[in-house]
Structure formats: C-alpha cells, structure tokens
mmCIF file of C-alpha atoms in Angstrom:
data_model
loop_
_atom_site.group_PDB
_atom_site.id
_atom_site.type_symbol
_atom_site.label_atom_id
_atom_site.label_comp_id
_atom_site.label_asym_id
_atom_site.label_seq_id
_atom_site.Cartn_x
_atom_site.Cartn_y
_atom_site.Cartn_z
ATOM 1 C CA MET H 15 0.000 0.000 0.000
ATOM 2 C CA PRO H 16 1.659 3.205 -1.129
ATOM 3 C CA VAL H 17 -0.250 5.340 1.368
ATOM 4 C CA PRO H 18 0.560 4.371 4.961
ATOM 5 C CA PRO H 19 -2.582 3.434 6.905
ATOM 6 C CA SER H 20 -1.859 5.962 9.594
ATOM 7 C CA HIS H 21 -2.223 8.759 7.037
ATOM 8 C CA VAL H 22 -5.607 7.420 6.002
ATOM 9 C CA LEU H 23 -6.589 7.296 9.672
ATOM 10 C CA ILE H 24 -5.443 10.868 10.213
ATOM 11 C CA PHE H 25 -7.380 11.981 7.135
ATOM 12 C CA SER H 26 -10.569 10.362 8.369
ATOM 13 C CA LEU H 27 -9.901 11.733 11.845
ATOM 14 C CA LEU H 28 -9.707 15.244 10.401
ATOM 15 C CA LEU H 29 -12.930 14.734 8.473
ATOM 16 C CA PHE H 30 -14.650 13.322 11.564
ATOM 17 C CA SER H 31 -13.548 16.153 13.824
ATOM 18 C CA ILE H 32 -14.621 18.769 11.297
ATOM 19 C CA GLY H 33 -18.026 17.115 11.313
ATOM 20 C CA MET H 34 -18.052 17.015 15.110
ATOM 21 C CA LEU H 35 -17.116 20.688 15.247
ATOM 22 C CA GLY H 36 -20.007 21.462 12.918
ATOM 23 C CA VAL H 37 -22.472 19.559 15.084
ATOM 24 C CA LEU H 38 -21.213 21.245 18.226
ATOM 25 C CA THR H 39 -21.000 24.807 16.979
ATOM 26 C CA ARG H 40 -23.524 25.477 14.240
ATOM 27 C CA ARG H 41 -27.096 26.514 14.952
ATOM 28 C CA ASN H 42 -28.662 25.657 11.614
ATOM 29 C CA ALA H 43 -30.222 22.187 11.761
ATOM 30 C CA ILE H 44 -29.526 21.517 8.071
ATOM 31 C CA ILE H 45 -25.814 22.232 8.555
ATOM 32 C CA ILE H 46 -25.851 19.928 11.578
ATOM 33 C CA LEU H 47 -27.258 17.144 9.387
ATOM 34 C CA MET H 48 -24.525 17.820 6.803
ATOM 35 C CA SER H 49 -21.912 17.544 9.543
ATOM 36 C CA ILE H 50 -23.354 14.187 10.589
ATOM 37 C CA GLU H 51 -22.958 13.084 6.974
ATOM 38 C CA LEU H 52 -19.301 14.173 7.099
ATOM 39 C CA MET H 53 -18.740 12.029 10.185
ATOM 40 C CA MET H 54 -20.397 9.016 8.550
ATOM 41 C CA ASN H 55 -18.141 9.492 5.532
ATOM 42 C CA ALA H 56 -15.102 9.539 7.780
ATOM 43 C CA ALA H 57 -16.134 6.229 9.338
ATOM 44 C CA ASN H 58 -16.738 4.811 5.884
ATOM 45 C CA ILE H 59 -13.237 5.777 4.738
ATOM 46 C CA ASN H 60 -11.845 3.690 7.584
ATOM 47 C CA PHE H 61 -13.993 0.735 6.531
ATOM 48 C CA ILE H 62 -12.776 0.920 2.948
ATOM 49 C CA ALA H 63 -9.132 1.528 3.824
ATOM 50 C CA PHE H 64 -8.942 -1.402 6.206
ATOM 51 C CA SER H 65 -10.923 -3.590 3.860
ATOM 52 C CA ARG H 66 -8.072 -3.137 1.422
ATOM 53 C CA GLN H 67 -5.405 -3.316 4.089
ATOM 54 C CA LEU H 68 -6.588 -6.652 5.480
ATOM 55 C CA ASN H 69 -7.692 -7.933 2.077
ATOM 56 C CA ASN H 70 -11.192 -8.617 3.356
ATOM 57 C CA LEU H 71 -14.339 -7.650 1.507
ATOM 58 C CA ALA H 72 -16.455 -7.251 4.651
ATOM 59 C CA GLY H 73 -15.354 -3.644 4.996
ATOM 60 C CA GLN H 74 -16.702 -2.709 1.584
ATOM 61 C CA VAL H 75 -19.985 -4.515 2.256
ATOM 62 C CA PHE H 76 -20.387 -2.629 5.508
ATOM 63 C CA GLY H 77 -19.521 0.577 3.678
ATOM 64 C CA VAL H 78 -22.532 -0.026 1.469
ATOM 65 C CA PHE H 79 -24.675 -0.615 4.560
ATOM 66 C CA THR H 80 -23.397 2.590 6.104
ATOM 67 C CA ILE H 81 -24.398 4.527 3.012
ATOM 68 C CA ALA H 82 -27.884 2.994 3.151
ATOM 69 C CA VAL H 83 -28.257 3.927 6.808
ATOM 70 C CA ALA H 84 -26.997 7.454 6.068
ATOM 71 C CA ALA H 85 -29.591 7.847 3.325
ATOM 72 C CA GLY H 86 -32.405 6.824 5.656
ATOM 73 C CA GLU H 87 -31.080 9.036 8.427
ATOM 74 C CA VAL H 88 -30.890 12.091 6.188
ATOM 75 C CA ALA H 89 -34.414 11.532 4.912
ATOM 76 C CA ILE H 90 -35.830 11.307 8.440
ATOM 77 C CA GLY H 91 -33.716 14.225 9.640
ATOM 78 C CA LEU H 92 -34.798 16.524 6.836
ATOM 79 C CA ALA H 93 -38.432 15.574 7.415
ATOM 80 C CA VAL H 94 -37.967 16.500 11.069
ATOM 81 C CA VAL H 95 -36.456 19.822 9.970
ATOM 82 C CA LEU H 96 -39.430 20.466 7.721
ATOM 83 C CA ALA H 97 -41.905 19.658 10.482
ATOM 84 C CA LEU H 98 -39.932 21.869 12.851
ATOM 85 C CA PHE H 99 -40.043 24.742 10.402
ATOM 86 C CA ARG H 100 -43.754 24.311 9.896
ATOM 87 C CA ASN H 101 -44.571 24.282 13.577
ATOM 88 C CA ARG H 102 -42.060 26.766 14.964
ATOM 89 C CA ASP H 103 -40.917 28.889 12.001
ATOM 90 C CA THR H 104 -37.271 28.285 12.782
ATOM 91 C CA ILE H 105 -34.644 25.663 12.155
ATOM 92 C CA TYR H 106 -32.113 27.127 14.570
ATOM 93 C CA VAL H 107 -31.631 24.531 17.224
ATOM 94 C CA ASP H 108 -31.029 26.952 20.075
ATOM 95 C CA GLU H 109 -34.441 28.511 19.548
ATOM 96 C CA VAL H 110 -36.124 25.156 20.051
ATOM 97 C CA HIS H 111 -35.982 24.311 23.722
ATOM 98 C CA VAL H 112 -39.360 22.804 24.526
ATOM 99 C CA MET H 113 -37.817 19.685 25.980
ATOM 100 C CA LYS H 114 -35.329 21.445 28.163
ATOM 101 C CA GLY H 115 -37.465 20.742 31.211
ATOM 102 C CA MET B 17 6.167 8.792 -3.639
ATOM 103 C CA SER B 18 4.054 6.898 -6.119
ATOM 104 C CA ALA B 19 1.372 8.422 -8.294
ATOM 105 C CA SER B 20 -1.488 6.926 -6.305
ATOM 106 C CA ALA B 21 -0.087 8.399 -3.100
ATOM 107 C CA VAL B 22 0.059 11.843 -4.732
ATOM 108 C CA ILE B 23 -3.544 11.458 -5.891
ATOM 109 C CA PHE B 24 -4.566 10.376 -2.399
ATOM 110 C CA TYR B 25 -2.990 13.399 -0.740
ATOM 111 C CA VAL B 26 -4.496 15.803 -3.286
ATOM 112 C CA LEU B 27 -7.976 14.289 -2.909
ATOM 113 C CA ALA B 28 -7.675 14.166 0.856
ATOM 114 C CA SER B 29 -6.716 17.813 1.124
ATOM 115 C CA ILE B 30 -9.562 18.810 -1.211
ATOM 116 C CA ALA B 31 -11.959 16.788 0.944
ATOM 117 C CA VAL B 32 -10.734 18.284 4.210
ATOM 118 C CA LEU B 33 -10.729 21.843 2.884
ATOM 119 C CA SER B 34 -14.231 21.621 1.461
ATOM 120 C CA ALA B 35 -15.437 19.902 4.639
ATOM 121 C CA ALA B 36 -14.107 22.867 6.587
ATOM 122 C CA MET B 37 -15.932 25.168 4.172
ATOM 123 C CA VAL B 38 -19.162 23.212 4.781
ATOM 124 C CA ILE B 39 -19.250 24.280 8.395
ATOM 125 C CA TRP B 40 -17.661 27.656 7.768
ATOM 126 C CA SER B 41 -19.729 29.135 4.961
ATOM 127 C CA ARG B 42 -22.602 31.403 5.797
ATOM 128 C CA TYR B 43 -25.216 30.188 3.328
ATOM 129 C CA PRO B 44 -26.626 26.663 3.463
ATOM 130 C CA VAL B 45 -26.570 26.380 -0.334
ATOM 131 C CA HIS B 46 -22.816 27.015 -0.369
ATOM 132 C CA SER B 47 -22.436 24.385 2.348
ATOM 133 C CA ALA B 48 -24.357 21.911 0.200
ATOM 134 C CA LEU B 49 -22.092 22.562 -2.796
ATOM 135 C CA TYR B 50 -18.958 22.142 -0.685
ATOM 136 C CA LEU B 51 -20.466 18.945 0.693
ATOM 137 C CA VAL B 52 -20.784 17.621 -2.873
ATOM 138 C CA THR B 53 -17.090 18.390 -3.415
ATOM 139 C CA THR B 54 -16.202 16.440 -0.283
ATOM 140 C CA PHE B 55 -18.325 13.477 -1.319
ATOM 141 C CA LEU B 56 -16.836 13.377 -4.806
ATOM 142 C CA SER B 57 -13.248 13.478 -3.545
ATOM 143 C CA VAL B 58 -14.043 10.736 -1.046
ATOM 144 C CA ALA B 59 -15.456 8.721 -3.945
ATOM 145 C CA GLY B 60 -12.173 9.261 -5.774
ATOM 146 C CA ILE B 61 -10.326 7.936 -2.735
ATOM 147 C CA TYR B 62 -12.558 4.857 -2.775
ATOM 148 C CA VAL B 63 -11.586 4.240 -6.391
ATOM 149 C CA LEU B 64 -7.971 4.578 -5.347
ATOM 150 C CA PHE B 65 -8.531 1.917 -2.698
ATOM 151 C CA GLU B 66 -9.967 -0.462 -5.305
ATOM 152 C CA ALA B 67 -13.517 -0.188 -3.985
ATOM 153 C CA GLU B 68 -15.175 0.751 -7.245
ATOM 154 C CA PHE B 69 -18.640 -0.397 -6.249
ATOM 155 C CA VAL B 70 -18.671 1.666 -3.070
ATOM 156 C CA ALA B 71 -17.384 4.650 -5.048
ATOM 157 C CA ALA B 72 -20.246 4.300 -7.516
ATOM 158 C CA VAL B 73 -22.776 3.980 -4.692
ATOM 159 C CA GLN B 74 -21.245 7.011 -3.009
ATOM 160 C CA VAL B 75 -21.657 9.134 -6.136
ATOM 161 C CA LEU B 76 -25.182 7.877 -6.830
ATOM 162 C CA VAL B 77 -26.586 8.013 -3.311
ATOM 163 C CA TYR B 78 -24.685 10.885 -1.740
ATOM 164 C CA ALA B 79 -23.897 13.254 -4.587
ATOM 165 C CA GLY B 80 -27.142 12.340 -6.331
ATOM 166 C CA GLY B 81 -29.903 11.552 -3.877
ATOM 167 C CA ILE B 82 -28.932 13.040 -0.552
ATOM 168 C CA MET B 83 -27.689 16.266 -2.084
ATOM 169 C CA VAL B 84 -30.936 16.835 -4.000
ATOM 170 C CA LEU B 85 -32.803 16.201 -0.744
ATOM 171 C CA PHE B 86 -30.674 18.787 1.051
ATOM 172 C CA LEU B 87 -31.175 21.357 -1.699
ATOM 173 C CA PHE B 88 -34.941 20.804 -1.743
ATOM 174 C CA VAL B 89 -35.203 21.333 1.979
ATOM 175 C CA ILE B 90 -32.937 24.410 1.861
ATOM 176 C CA LEU B 91 -35.194 25.875 -0.798
ATOM 177 C CA LEU B 92 -38.373 24.905 1.062
ATOM 178 C CA VAL B 93 -37.221 26.371 4.342
ATOM 179 C CA ASN B 94 -37.191 30.080 3.765
ATOM 180 C CA LEU B 95 -34.569 31.555 6.043
ATOM 181 C CA LYS B 96 -34.780 35.139 4.902
ATOM 182 C CA ASP B 97 -35.958 36.666 8.147
ATOM 183 C CA THR B 98 -34.228 34.386 10.599
ATOM 184 C CA LEU B 99 -30.780 35.909 10.589
ATOM 185 C CA GLY B 100 -29.047 35.664 13.899
ATOM 186 C CA PRO B 101 -25.642 34.829 15.225
ATOM 187 C CA ARG B 102 -24.323 32.034 13.094
ATOM 188 C CA VAL B 103 -22.555 30.182 15.844
ATOM 189 C CA ARG B 104 -23.940 29.100 19.174
ATOM 190 C CA LEU B 105 -22.719 30.751 22.342
ATOM 191 C CA HIS B 106 -20.687 27.889 23.687
ATOM 192 C CA ALA B 107 -18.836 27.536 20.393
ATOM 193 C CA THR B 108 -15.433 28.245 21.848
ATOM 194 C CA PHE B 109 -15.947 25.633 24.545
ATOM 195 C CA SER B 110 -17.081 23.093 21.937
ATOM 196 C CA SER B 111 -14.161 23.775 19.653
ATOM 197 C CA LEU B 112 -11.785 23.401 22.579
ATOM 198 C CA ILE B 113 -13.253 19.958 23.248
ATOM 199 C CA GLY B 114 -13.005 19.082 19.553
ATOM 200 C CA THR B 115 -9.376 20.122 19.348
ATOM 201 C CA ALA B 116 -8.620 18.186 22.508
ATOM 202 C CA VAL B 117 -10.174 15.023 21.040
ATOM 203 C CA VAL B 118 -8.145 15.425 17.846
ATOM 204 C CA GLY B 119 -4.987 15.926 19.880
ATOM 205 C CA LEU B 120 -5.766 12.877 22.013
ATOM 206 C CA ILE B 121 -6.321 10.601 19.022
ATOM 207 C CA LEU B 122 -3.202 11.928 17.286
ATOM 208 C CA TYR B 123 -1.266 11.248 20.492
ATOM 209 C CA VAL B 124 -2.580 7.688 20.592
ATOM 210 C CA TYR B 125 -1.571 7.228 16.967
ATOM 211 C CA SER B 126 1.916 8.501 17.644
ATOM 212 C CA GLN B 127 2.284 6.300 20.742
ATOM 213 C CA GLY B 128 0.518 3.083 19.954
ATOM 214 C CA ARG B 129 1.360 2.841 16.271
ATOM 215 C CA VAL B 130 -1.169 1.476 13.856
ATOM 216 C CA PRO B 131 -0.535 -2.222 13.158
ATOM 217 C CA GLY B 132 1.283 -2.796 9.920
ATOM 218 C CA SER B 133 -0.165 -4.373 6.844
ATOM 219 C CA PRO B 134 -0.003 -8.123 6.200
ATOM 220 C CA GLY B 135 0.875 -7.331 2.600
ATOM 221 C CA ALA B 136 -1.985 -5.848 0.661
ATOM 222 C CA ALA B 137 -2.709 -8.303 -2.104
ATOM 223 C CA PRO B 138 -4.929 -7.124 -4.925
ATOM 224 C CA MET B 139 -8.502 -7.800 -3.995
ATOM 225 C CA LEU B 140 -9.809 -8.064 -7.540
ATOM 226 C CA ARG B 141 -10.873 -11.633 -8.021
ATOM 227 C CA GLU B 142 -12.066 -12.876 -11.371
ATOM 228 C CA GLY B 143 -15.180 -10.952 -12.287
ATOM 229 C CA GLY B 144 -13.926 -7.854 -10.557
ATOM 230 C CA ASN B 145 -14.902 -5.903 -7.481
ATOM 231 C CA LEU B 146 -18.596 -5.788 -8.326
ATOM 232 C CA GLN B 147 -18.992 -9.548 -8.589
ATOM 233 C CA ALA B 148 -17.007 -10.146 -5.412
ATOM 234 C CA ILE B 149 -19.159 -7.692 -3.471
ATOM 235 C CA GLY B 150 -22.352 -9.077 -4.954
ATOM 236 C CA THR B 151 -21.439 -12.621 -3.982
ATOM 237 C CA SER B 152 -20.470 -11.555 -0.498
ATOM 238 C CA LEU B 153 -23.589 -9.408 -0.089
ATOM 239 C CA TYR B 154 -26.036 -12.117 -1.140
ATOM 240 C CA ARG B 155 -24.317 -15.020 0.592
ATOM 241 C CA GLU B 156 -22.714 -14.044 3.887
ATOM 242 C CA TYR B 157 -24.586 -10.788 4.463
ATOM 243 C CA LEU B 158 -28.059 -11.694 3.256
ATOM 244 C CA LEU B 159 -29.764 -11.009 6.585
ATOM 245 C CA PRO B 160 -28.168 -7.548 7.104
ATOM 246 C CA PHE B 161 -29.068 -6.780 3.502
ATOM 247 C CA GLU B 162 -32.732 -7.575 4.133
ATOM 248 C CA ILE B 163 -32.677 -5.628 7.389
ATOM 249 C CA ALA B 164 -31.237 -2.634 5.532
ATOM 250 C CA SER B 165 -34.072 -2.805 3.021
ATOM 251 C CA VAL B 166 -36.636 -2.909 5.835
ATOM 252 C CA LEU B 167 -34.854 0.050 7.439
ATOM 253 C CA LEU B 168 -35.128 2.022 4.211
ATOM 254 C CA LEU B 169 -38.830 1.151 3.977
ATOM 255 C CA VAL B 170 -39.414 2.346 7.526
ATOM 256 C CA ALA B 171 -37.456 5.537 6.802
ATOM 257 C CA MET B 172 -39.574 6.154 3.725
ATOM 258 C CA ILE B 173 -42.867 5.718 5.598
ATOM 259 C CA GLY B 174 -41.641 7.817 8.500
ATOM 260 C CA THR B 175 -40.531 10.610 6.184
ATOM 261 C CA ILE B 176 -43.895 10.709 4.473
ATOM 262 C CA ILE B 177 -45.744 10.800 7.785
ATOM 263 C CA LEU B 178 -43.458 13.477 9.253
ATOM 264 C CA ALA B 179 -43.400 15.774 6.255
ATOM 265 C CA ARG B 180 -47.046 15.442 5.316
ATOM 266 C CA GLN B 181 -49.033 18.637 5.302
ATOM 267 C CA LYS B 182 -51.608 18.530 8.063
ATOM 268 C CA THR B 183 -55.014 19.079 6.532
#
C-alpha cells in the first residue's frame, strides 16, 4: 500500500472532527445534518481503507450498509427539519428548547 | 512517492478543505455545494482503494440523492428573516473539546502505532470488485441486507408521515 494506513486514519480523523465541530457549533439544523454526513463518511473511509489493508471484503460490504443507513437518516432528519419549520418557524436549534425541562 | 499516493494526498486535502468550508460558509446552499465536493473526492479515494462499487454507490446516493434532498429542503425552508448569530454561544468551549479530542487521538496514533499491513494483495478476483461484493452481499450478508431494506422502507414511511401537510 503506497499510502501508509496511519495517514488514512489521520485523514478520516480530520474529516470526523470537522463534522463534530459542525455539530457542536452550528445553529442551523440543516448544517448539523450535513456535519453528521461528514462524520459518517469519515467512518466509511476507515472501513474501505482497512478492507483493502486486510484484504477482506467485509469492509466494503459494511460501507454499502453505512451509506444505506446514512440515506435513511438524512431523509428522516430533513423531514424532522421540515416539520420543525412548519410548527415553529425556525430551524435554529437553540431557539427550540421545549424539551429542556 | 508513487502516483497513487500523490492522488490520495491531493484528494484528501480537497476533501478536508471543502469539509471545513461546509461548516464555515454562511449560506446553506454554499455548504451543500462544498459537501458535494467532499463526497466526490471521497469517492475518488474509494476508487484509489480499489472499492469501485462503493465509489459508484457514493456518487449515486450521496452526490445524487442526498444532495438533492438537502437542496430541496434548503429551498423549502425560507430563512430570509431568521438571521441571527451564526454560531452558538458555547462555540469556543465546543471547539476546545473538539481540538482536545483530535490531539488525544493523534497522540494515541503517535504512541501506539497502527498495526502494519499483512501485505496488501490485490482484492480483484475474477469478475472484478462488483462480482465479489455481490457474492459476499447475497451469501454471507443476506440477513443484514434484508434488514437494511426494511430500514429504508421504515425511513420512507416515517418521512412521508413526518413531512405530510396537516389538513
């Protein structure tokens, strides 16, 4: 493998932490969903890289499953955003605090 | 450094930069476009890692389906009069935590060392990547495959129920 696995890990770590930063800092719910997608992509990169590294196809199969789960998650999440916008006229997560208790 | 390594580093830096722009840019549409760039470069990296099928699925599902979904919702949700501070108040605290996690994982990498490769043999069997994945998917992973399809069905029904206009 011409690219050392640690570099792939660092790349996916960077992608994951950018996504985490987006989830933690942004207020817009759509951007938060995009950041979750970034984190799922980072996990997927690890699957694919180690599937090649260990010469085992299971990683690629689980990569496909991850993409399917991400598609379902984004559909549900965007529907929640739409319902939120309809009921509250905002998609900024800090303005929605009904369940704060 | 071989050609594939150069391509990997170029694609990886494009992906990281556009991922940073996703959470940095002010307008959600710009974020969506940067997100497409990230997805496409990640797909290129998949091709580089000899996972052609996953790369194709990534382009079709992410850059095709999910991105159209995002754009539709951005256009449906009219944000004209909801301008406010872009970043939540505890942003500095959160970014401190994020940086600390990155530093911790990098430290673990530098200490523990990632286990070396047992010699990466080419994974392409006869029939290519697609046939190998298809065989594996329908033989060893048949049950997870069916569960994934049920999950997608449930997601579809749930989306319709959630997004339906109340009449």
